[in-house]
Coordinates of C-alpha atoms (C1' of nucleotides) in Angstrom, one line a residue:
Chain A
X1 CA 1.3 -65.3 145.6
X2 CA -2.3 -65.7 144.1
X3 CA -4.2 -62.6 143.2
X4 CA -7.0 -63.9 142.0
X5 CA -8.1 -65.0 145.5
X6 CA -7.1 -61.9 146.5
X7 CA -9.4 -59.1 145.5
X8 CA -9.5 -57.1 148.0
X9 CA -5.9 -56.8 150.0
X10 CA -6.2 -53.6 150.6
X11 CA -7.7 -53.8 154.0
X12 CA -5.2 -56.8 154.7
X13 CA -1.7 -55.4 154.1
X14 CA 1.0 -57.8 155.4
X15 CA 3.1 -55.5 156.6
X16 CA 2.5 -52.0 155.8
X17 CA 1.4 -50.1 158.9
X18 CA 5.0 -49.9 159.9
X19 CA 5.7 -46.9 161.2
X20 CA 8.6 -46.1 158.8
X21 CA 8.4 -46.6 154.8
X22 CA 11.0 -44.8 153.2
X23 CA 10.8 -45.1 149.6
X24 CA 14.3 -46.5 148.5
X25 CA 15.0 -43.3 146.0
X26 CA 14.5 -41.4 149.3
X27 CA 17.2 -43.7 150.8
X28 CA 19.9 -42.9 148.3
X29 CA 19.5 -39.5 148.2
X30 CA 20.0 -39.0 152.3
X31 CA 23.8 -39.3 151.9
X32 CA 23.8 -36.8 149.5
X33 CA 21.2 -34.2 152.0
X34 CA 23.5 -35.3 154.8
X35 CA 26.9 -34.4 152.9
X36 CA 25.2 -31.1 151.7
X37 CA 23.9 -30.6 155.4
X38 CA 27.5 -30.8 156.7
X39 CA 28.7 -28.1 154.2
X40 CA 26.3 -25.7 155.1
X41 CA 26.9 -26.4 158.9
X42 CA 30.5 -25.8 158.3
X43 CA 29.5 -22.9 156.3
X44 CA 28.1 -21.3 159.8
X45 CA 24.3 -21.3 158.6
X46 CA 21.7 -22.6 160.9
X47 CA 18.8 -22.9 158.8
X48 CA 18.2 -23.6 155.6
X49 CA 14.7 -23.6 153.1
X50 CA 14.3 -26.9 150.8
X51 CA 14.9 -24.3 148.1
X52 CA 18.1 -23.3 149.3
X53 CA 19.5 -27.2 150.1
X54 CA 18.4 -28.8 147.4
X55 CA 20.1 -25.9 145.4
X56 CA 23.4 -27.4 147.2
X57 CA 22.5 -31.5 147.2
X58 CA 21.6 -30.9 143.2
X59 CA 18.2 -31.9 143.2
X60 CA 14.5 -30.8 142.9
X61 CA 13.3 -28.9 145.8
X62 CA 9.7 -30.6 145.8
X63 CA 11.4 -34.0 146.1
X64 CA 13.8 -33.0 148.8
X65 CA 10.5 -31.3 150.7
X66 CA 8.9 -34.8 149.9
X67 CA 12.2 -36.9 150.8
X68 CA 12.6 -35.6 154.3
X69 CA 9.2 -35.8 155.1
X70 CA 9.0 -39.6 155.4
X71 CA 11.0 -39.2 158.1
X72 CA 8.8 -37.1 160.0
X73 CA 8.1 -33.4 159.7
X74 CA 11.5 -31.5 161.1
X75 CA 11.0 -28.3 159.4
X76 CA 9.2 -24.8 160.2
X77 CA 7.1 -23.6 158.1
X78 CA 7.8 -19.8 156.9
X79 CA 11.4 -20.7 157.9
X80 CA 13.0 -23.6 156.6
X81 CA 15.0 -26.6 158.0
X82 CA 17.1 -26.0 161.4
X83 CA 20.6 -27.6 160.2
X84 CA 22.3 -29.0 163.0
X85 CA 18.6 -30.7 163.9
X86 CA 18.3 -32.2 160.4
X87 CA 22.2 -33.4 160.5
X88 CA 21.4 -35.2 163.7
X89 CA 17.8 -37.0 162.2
X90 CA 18.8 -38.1 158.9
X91 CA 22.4 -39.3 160.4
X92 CA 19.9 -41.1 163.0
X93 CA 17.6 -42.4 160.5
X94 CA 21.0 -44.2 158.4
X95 CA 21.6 -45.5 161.2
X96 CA 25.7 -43.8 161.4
X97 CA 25.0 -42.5 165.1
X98 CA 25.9 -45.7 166.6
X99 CA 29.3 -47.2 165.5
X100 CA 28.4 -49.8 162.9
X101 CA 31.8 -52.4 162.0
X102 CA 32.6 -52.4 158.4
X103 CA 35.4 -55.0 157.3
X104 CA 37.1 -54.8 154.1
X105 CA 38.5 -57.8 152.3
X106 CA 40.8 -57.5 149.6
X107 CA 43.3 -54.9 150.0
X108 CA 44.9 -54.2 146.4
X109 CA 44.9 -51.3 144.6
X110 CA 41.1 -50.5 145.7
X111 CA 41.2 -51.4 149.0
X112 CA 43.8 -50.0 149.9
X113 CA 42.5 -46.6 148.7
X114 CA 39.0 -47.4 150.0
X115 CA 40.8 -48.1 153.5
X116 CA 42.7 -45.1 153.2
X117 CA 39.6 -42.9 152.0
X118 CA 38.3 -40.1 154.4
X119 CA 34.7 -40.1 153.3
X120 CA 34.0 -43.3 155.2
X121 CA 35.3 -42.0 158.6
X122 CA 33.9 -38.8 158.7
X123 CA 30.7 -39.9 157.9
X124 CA 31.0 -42.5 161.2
X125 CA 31.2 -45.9 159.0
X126 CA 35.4 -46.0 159.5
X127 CA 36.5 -49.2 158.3
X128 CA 37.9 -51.4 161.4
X129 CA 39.2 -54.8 159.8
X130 CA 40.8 -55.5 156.6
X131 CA 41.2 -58.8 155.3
X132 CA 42.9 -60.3 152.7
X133 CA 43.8 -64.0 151.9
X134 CA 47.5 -63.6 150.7
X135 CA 49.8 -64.0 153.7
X136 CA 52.2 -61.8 152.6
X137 CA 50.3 -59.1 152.9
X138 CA 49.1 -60.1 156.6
X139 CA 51.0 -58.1 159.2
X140 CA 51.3 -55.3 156.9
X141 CA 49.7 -51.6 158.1
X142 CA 47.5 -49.7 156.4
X143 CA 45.6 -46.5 157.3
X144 CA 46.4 -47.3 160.8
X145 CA 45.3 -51.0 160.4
X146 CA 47.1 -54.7 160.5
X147 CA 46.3 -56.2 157.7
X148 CA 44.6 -60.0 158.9
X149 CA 44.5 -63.4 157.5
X150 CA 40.3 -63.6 155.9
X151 CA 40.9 -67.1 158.1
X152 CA 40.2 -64.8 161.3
X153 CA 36.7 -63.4 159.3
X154 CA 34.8 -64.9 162.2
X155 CA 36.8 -63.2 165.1
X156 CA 36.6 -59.6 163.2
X157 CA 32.5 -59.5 162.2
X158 CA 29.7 -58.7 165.0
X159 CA 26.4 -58.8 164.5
X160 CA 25.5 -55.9 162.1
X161 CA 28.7 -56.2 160.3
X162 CA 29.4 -54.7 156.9
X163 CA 30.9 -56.4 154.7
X164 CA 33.2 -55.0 151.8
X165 CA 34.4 -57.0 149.3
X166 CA 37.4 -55.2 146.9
X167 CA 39.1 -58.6 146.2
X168 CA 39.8 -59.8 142.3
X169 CA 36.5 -60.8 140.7
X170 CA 36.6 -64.6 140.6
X171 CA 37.8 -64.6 144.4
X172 CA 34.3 -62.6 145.2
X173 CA 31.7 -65.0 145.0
X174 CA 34.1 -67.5 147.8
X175 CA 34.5 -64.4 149.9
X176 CA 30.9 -62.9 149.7
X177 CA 30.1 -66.3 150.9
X178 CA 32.7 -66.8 154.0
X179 CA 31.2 -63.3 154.8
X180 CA 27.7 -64.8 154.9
X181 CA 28.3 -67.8 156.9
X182 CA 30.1 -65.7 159.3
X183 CA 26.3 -63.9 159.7
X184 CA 27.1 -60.8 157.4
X185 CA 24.0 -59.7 156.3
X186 CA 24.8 -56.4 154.5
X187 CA 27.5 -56.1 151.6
X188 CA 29.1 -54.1 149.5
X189 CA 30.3 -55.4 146.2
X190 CA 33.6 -53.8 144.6
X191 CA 34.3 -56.3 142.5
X192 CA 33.4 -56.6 138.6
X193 CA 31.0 -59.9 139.3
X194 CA 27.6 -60.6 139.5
X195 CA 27.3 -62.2 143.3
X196 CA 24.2 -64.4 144.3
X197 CA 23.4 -64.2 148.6
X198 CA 21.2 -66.0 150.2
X199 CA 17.2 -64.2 151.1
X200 CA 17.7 -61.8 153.9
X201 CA 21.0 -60.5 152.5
X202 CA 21.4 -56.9 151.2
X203 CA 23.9 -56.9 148.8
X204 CA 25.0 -53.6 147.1
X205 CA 27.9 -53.1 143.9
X206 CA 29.9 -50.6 143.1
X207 CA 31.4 -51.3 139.0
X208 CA 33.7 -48.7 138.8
X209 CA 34.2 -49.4 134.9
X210 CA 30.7 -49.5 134.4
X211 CA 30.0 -45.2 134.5
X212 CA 33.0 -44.9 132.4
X213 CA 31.6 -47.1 129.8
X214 CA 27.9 -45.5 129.9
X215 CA 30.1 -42.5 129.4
X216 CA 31.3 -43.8 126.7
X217 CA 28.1 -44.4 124.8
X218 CA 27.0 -41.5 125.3
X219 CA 30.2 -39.6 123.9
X220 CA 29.9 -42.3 121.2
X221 CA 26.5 -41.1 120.7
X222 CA 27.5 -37.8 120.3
X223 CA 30.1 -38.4 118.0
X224 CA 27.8 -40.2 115.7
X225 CA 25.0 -37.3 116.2
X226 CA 27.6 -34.9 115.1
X227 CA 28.8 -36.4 111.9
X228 CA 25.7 -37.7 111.1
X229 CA 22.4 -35.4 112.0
X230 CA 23.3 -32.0 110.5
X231 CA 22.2 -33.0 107.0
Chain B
X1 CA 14.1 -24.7 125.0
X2 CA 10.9 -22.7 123.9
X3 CA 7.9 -24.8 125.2
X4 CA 5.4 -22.1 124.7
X5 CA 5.9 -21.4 120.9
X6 CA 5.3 -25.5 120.6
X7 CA 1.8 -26.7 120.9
X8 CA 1.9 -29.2 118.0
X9 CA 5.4 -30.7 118.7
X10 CA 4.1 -33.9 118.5
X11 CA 4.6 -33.7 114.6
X12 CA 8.0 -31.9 114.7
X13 CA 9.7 -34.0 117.1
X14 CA 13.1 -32.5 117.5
X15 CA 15.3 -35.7 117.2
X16 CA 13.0 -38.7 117.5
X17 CA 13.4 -40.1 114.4
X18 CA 16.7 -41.1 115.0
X19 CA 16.8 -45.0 114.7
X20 CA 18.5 -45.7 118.0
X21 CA 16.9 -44.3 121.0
X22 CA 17.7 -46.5 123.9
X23 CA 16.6 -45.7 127.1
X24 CA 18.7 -45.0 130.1
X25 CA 18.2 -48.0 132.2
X26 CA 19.3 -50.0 129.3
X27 CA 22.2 -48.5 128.2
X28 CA 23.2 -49.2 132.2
X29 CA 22.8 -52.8 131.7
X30 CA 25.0 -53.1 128.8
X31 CA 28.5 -53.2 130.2
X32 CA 26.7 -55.5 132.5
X33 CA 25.6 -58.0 129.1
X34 CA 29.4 -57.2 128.5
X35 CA 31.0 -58.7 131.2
X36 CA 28.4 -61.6 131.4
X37 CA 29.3 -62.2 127.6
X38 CA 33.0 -62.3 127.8
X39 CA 32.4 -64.7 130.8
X40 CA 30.5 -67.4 128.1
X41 CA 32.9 -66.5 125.9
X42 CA 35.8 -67.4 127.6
X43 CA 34.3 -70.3 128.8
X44 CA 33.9 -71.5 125.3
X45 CA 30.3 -71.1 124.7
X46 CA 29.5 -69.8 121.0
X47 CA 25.7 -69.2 121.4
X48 CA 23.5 -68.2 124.7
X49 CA 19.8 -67.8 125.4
X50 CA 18.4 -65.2 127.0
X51 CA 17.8 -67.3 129.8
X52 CA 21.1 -68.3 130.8
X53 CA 22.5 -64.8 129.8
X54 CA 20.0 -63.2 131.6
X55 CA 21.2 -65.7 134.8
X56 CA 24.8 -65.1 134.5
X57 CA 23.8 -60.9 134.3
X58 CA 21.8 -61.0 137.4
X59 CA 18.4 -59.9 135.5
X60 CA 14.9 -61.0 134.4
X61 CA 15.1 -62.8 130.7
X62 CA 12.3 -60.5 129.2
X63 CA 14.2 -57.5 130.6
X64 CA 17.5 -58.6 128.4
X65 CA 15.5 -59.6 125.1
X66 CA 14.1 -55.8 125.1
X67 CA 17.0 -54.2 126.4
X68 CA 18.9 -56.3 123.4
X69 CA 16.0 -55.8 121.4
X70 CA 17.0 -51.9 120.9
X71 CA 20.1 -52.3 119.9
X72 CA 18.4 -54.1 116.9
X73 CA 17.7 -57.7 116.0
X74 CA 20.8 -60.1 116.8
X75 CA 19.4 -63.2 117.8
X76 CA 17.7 -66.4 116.6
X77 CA 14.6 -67.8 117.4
X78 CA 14.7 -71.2 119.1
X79 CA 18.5 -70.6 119.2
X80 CA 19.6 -67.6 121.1
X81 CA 22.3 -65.7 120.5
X82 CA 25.7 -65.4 118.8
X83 CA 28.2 -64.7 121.4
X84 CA 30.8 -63.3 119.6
X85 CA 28.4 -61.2 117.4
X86 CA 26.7 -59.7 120.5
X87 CA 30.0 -58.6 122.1
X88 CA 30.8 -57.3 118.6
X89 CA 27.2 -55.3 119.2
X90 CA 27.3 -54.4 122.6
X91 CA 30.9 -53.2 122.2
X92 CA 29.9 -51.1 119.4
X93 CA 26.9 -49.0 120.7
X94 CA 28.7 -48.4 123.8
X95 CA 31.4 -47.0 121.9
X96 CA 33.7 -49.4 122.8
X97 CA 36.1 -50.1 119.6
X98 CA 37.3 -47.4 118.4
X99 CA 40.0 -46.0 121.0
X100 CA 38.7 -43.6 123.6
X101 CA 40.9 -41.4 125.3
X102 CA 40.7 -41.3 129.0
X103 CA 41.8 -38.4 131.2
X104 CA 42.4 -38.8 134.9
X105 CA 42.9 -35.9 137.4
X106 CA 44.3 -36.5 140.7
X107 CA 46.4 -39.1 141.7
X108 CA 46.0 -39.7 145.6
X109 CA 44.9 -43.3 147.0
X110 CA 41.7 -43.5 144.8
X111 CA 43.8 -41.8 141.8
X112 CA 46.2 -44.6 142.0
X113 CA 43.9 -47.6 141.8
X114 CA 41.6 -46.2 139.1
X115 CA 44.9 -46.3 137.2
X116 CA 45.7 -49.5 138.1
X117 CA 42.4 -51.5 137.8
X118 CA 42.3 -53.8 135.2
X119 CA 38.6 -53.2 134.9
X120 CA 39.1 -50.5 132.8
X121 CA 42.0 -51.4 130.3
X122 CA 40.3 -55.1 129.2
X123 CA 37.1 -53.2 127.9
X124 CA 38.7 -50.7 125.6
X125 CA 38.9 -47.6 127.9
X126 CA 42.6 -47.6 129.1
X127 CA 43.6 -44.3 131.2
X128 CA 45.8 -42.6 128.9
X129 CA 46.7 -39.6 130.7
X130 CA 47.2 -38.9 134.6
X131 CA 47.9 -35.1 135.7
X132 CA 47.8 -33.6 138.9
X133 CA 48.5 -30.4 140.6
X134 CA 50.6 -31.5 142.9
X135 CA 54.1 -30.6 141.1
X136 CA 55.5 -33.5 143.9
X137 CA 53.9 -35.7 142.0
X138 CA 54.7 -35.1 138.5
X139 CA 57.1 -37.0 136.9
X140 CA 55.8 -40.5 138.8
X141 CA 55.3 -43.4 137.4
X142 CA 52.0 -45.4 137.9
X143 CA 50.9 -48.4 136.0
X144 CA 53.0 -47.7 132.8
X145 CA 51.8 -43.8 132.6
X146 CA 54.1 -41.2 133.7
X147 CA 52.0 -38.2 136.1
X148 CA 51.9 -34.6 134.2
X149 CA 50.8 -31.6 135.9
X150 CA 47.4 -30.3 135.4
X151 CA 48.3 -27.4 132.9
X152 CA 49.8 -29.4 130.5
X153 CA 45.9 -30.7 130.3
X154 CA 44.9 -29.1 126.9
X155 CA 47.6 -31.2 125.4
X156 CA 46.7 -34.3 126.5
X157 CA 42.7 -34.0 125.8
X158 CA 41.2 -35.0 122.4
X159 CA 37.9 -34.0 121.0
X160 CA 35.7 -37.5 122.4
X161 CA 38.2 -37.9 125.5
X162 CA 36.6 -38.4 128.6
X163 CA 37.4 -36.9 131.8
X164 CA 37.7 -38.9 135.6
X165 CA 38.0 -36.9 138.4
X166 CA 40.1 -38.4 141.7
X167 CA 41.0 -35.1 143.2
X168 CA 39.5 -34.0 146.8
X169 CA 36.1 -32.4 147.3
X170 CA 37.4 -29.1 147.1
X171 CA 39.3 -29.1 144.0
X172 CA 36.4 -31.3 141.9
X173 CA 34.9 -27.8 140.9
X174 CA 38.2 -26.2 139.5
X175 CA 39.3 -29.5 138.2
X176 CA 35.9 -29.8 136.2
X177 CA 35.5 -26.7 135.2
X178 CA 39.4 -26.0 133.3
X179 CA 38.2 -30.1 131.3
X180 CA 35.3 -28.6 130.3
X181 CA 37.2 -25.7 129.1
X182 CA 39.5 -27.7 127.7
X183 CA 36.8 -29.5 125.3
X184 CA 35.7 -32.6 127.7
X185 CA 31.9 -33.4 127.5
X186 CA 31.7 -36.3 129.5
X187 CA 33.0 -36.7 133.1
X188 CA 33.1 -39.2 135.7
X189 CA 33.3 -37.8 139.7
X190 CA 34.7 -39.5 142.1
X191 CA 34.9 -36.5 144.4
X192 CA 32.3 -36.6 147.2
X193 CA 30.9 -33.4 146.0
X194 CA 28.0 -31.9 143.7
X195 CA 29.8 -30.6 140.2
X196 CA 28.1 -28.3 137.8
X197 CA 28.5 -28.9 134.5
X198 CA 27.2 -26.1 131.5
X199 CA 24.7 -28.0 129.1
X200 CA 25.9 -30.5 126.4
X201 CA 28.4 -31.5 128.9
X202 CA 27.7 -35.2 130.6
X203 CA 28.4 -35.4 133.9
X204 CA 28.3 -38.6 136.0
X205 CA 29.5 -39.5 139.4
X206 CA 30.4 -42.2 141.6
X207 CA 30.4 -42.1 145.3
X208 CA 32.2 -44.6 147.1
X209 CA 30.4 -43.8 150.5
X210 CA 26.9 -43.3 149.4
X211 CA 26.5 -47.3 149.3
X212 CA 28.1 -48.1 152.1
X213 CA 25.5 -45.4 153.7
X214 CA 22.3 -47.2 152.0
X215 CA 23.7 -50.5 153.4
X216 CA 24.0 -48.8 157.0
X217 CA 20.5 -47.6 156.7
X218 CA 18.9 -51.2 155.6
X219 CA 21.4 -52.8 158.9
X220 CA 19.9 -50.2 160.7
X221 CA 16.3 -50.9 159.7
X222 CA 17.0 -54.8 160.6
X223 CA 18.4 -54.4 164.1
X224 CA 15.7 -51.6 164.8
X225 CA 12.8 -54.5 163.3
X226 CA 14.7 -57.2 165.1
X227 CA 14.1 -55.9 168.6
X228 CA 10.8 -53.8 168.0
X229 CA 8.8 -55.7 165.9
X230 CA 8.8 -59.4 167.0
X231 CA 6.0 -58.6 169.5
Chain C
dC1 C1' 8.4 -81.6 103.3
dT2 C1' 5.9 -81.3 107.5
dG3 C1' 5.1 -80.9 112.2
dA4 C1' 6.4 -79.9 116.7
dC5 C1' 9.5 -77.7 119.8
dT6 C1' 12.3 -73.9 121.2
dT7 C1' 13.4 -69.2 121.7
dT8 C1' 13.0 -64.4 120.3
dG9 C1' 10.5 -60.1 120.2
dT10 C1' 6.8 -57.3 122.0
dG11 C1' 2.0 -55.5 123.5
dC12 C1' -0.1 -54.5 127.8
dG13 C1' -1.0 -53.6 132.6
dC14 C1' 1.0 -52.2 137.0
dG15 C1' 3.6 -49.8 140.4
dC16 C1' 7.3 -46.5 141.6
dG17 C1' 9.1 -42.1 141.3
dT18 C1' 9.1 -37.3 139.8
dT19 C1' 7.0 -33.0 139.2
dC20 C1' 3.6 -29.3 139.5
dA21 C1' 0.6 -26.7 142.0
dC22 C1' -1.7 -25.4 146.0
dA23 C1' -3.5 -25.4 150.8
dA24 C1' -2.0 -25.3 155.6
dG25 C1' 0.9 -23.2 159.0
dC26 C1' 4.3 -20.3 161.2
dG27 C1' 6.9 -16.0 162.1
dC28 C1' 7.4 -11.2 161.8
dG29 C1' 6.4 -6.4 161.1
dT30 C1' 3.2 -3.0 162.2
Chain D
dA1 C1' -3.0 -8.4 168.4
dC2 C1' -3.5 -9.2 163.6
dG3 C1' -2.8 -9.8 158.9
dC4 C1' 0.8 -10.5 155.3
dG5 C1' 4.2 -13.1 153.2
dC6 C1' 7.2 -16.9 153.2
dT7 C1' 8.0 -21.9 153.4
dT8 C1' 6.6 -26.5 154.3
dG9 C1' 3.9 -30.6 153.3
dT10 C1' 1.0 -33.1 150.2
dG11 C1' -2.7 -34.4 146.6
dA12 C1' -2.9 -35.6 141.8
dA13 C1' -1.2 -36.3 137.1
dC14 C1' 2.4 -37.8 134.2
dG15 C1' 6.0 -40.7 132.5
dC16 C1' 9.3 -44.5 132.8
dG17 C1' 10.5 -48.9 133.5
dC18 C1' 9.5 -53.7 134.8
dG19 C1' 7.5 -58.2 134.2
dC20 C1' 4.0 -61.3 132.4
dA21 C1' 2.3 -63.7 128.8
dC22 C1' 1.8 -64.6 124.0
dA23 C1' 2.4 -64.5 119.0
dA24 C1' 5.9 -64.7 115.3
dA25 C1' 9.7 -67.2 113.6
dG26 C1' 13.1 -70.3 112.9
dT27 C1' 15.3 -75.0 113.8
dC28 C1' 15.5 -79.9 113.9
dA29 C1' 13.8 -84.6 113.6
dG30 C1' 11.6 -87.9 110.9

DNA sequence: CTGACTTTGTGCGCGCGTTCACAAGCGCGT
DNA sequence: ACGCGCTTGTGAACGCGCGCACAAAGTCAG
């Protein structure tokens, strides 16, 4: 980049006029509306006000109004949100309407319980390959699943493939990088590592010791606030 | 809170002048430094610049040196820092060396591999305790710990223990509700659900799904710019 | 002992995200 | 048919966090 030669880009933006723009915050926080969305649906209501759902999804109501409007306008005004409507547009937006393949590699302790977890499945992301690179545990079934050799990676990932990676943390980085040369371009990182893809690759973690240990500080913090402030 | 009765606050900060004050995002970061540290560590390496910490974290160098920075002084200009002294300090503010009791509730598929990762146990915060309501279940054995049922909690809690939650959505609520009760102030969910939590209490929460959605979304957004936008 | 190099610690500007507050819009009762 | 009240959608201000770039500080060679 040079700025200097660039003082005024704002009529030239590379590549802003696309239609969509959702802030990544706004991203995150769809799940959460779209879990929410599915109690009240369950719940029997048909409409709901921004007050009333982000009451439920635990969040501001301004930033939920805000949220689902960069995906268009889909509520009435005086009225609220129509449920089953929103379901279907913010399901559309995260793309879970079409079946997308997600293949797991690794199945220890984690992956087995990430295989065998419902809130993949019902959310239309059900895991439809596990890998792992220990033959004895190829053949074996899990969750309704045959375990496979990672040596078959190629013949189990489509285009627009998942990639999960729950394998030991210095077996990762190999893995993460089979998964990209067998055109993976989104994956999700269970393992306690720091994994480096090539541009063009979204790569997401999960540290499942790393809340506990923010957790921690702050109970430490407390502690030390306790015994220490009231002088 | 009384904001109204405090128009000159600015003088009688309520607890500012309290020496540590780290923000947020940093105290994230830390177990992050953590790992990355024990990693040099193991690998032999008795001092570190921020540069090649900040490449084995993942992060930009001037990020670390501030985030490090307000934790207080520990390194050496035109050196770096002292490995073993920084884990010392990391491990410290996060609370990490003195014993901290961990709770878990629920021991299904995700119950089980919390208990068993190793993540946890090699950074001070070993699971001590597994209950669940399930009377089936009490009485197992999993990784070393032997499965109580969930009334017997107020024995096992301390004052500084910290609560994990593995049960299913519907039970999260209960579940949190009888730790707090019990004396817990920080809790980690894993239930897909929204918990409420009374003030003073910290409440954190992991959702093994909600990635896994975000990644959909950004495959999503590449097929639908793959086919639409190349004009 | 001095000078030059290396690395830390931080002041500053920028952009994102959150929140308040209000105008625009829609339905419903009368 | 018409106004009243409710709810959405958004403009603007605020605050946080990030990254650059530089000054302070300490080490090492000669």
């Amino acid at each position: 980049m040079d700025p200097s030669s660039l003082s005024e880009d704002a009529l030239a933006t590379p590549a802003p006029r696309r239609q969509a723009m959702v802030p990544e915050a706004t991203v995150a926080r769809l799940p959460i509306y779209l879990r929410a969305l599915h109690v009240l649906a369950d719940d029997g209501q048909t409409t709901v006000s921004s007050e009333a759902l982000a009451e439920v999804a635990g969040v501001n109501s301004a930033k939920l109004r805000k949220d689902l409007s960069h995906l268009g306008s889909y509520g009435t005004r005086g009225v609220g949100y129509d449920v089953a409507h929103l379901i279907e547009q913010v399901s559309a937006e995260l793309g879970l309407l079409r079946h997308c393949s997600v293949v797991l590699v690794g199945v220890g302790n984690l992956g087995r319980a990430l295989a065998g977890y419902g809130g993949f499945a019902s959310r239309g992301l059900a895991i439809d390959a596990l890998l792992d690179a220990d033959r004895n545990r190829v053949g074996e079934q899990i969750a309704g699943l045959t375990v496979r050799h990672i040596d078959e990676l190629c013949d189990v990932v489509s285009k627009g493939s998942i990639g999960v990676i729950a394998t030991p943390a210095q077996a990762a980085q190999q893995v993460c990088d089979r998964l990209v040369a067998a055109g993976v371009t989104s994956i999700l990182n269970f393992a306690p590592t720091v994994l480096s893809v090539p541009p063009g690759v979204d790569l997401r973690k999960v540290d499942l010791s790393l809340e506990l240990q923010i957790l921690s500080f702050h109970e430490h913090r407390k502690a030390a606030l306790a015994q220490g402030a009231p002088v």
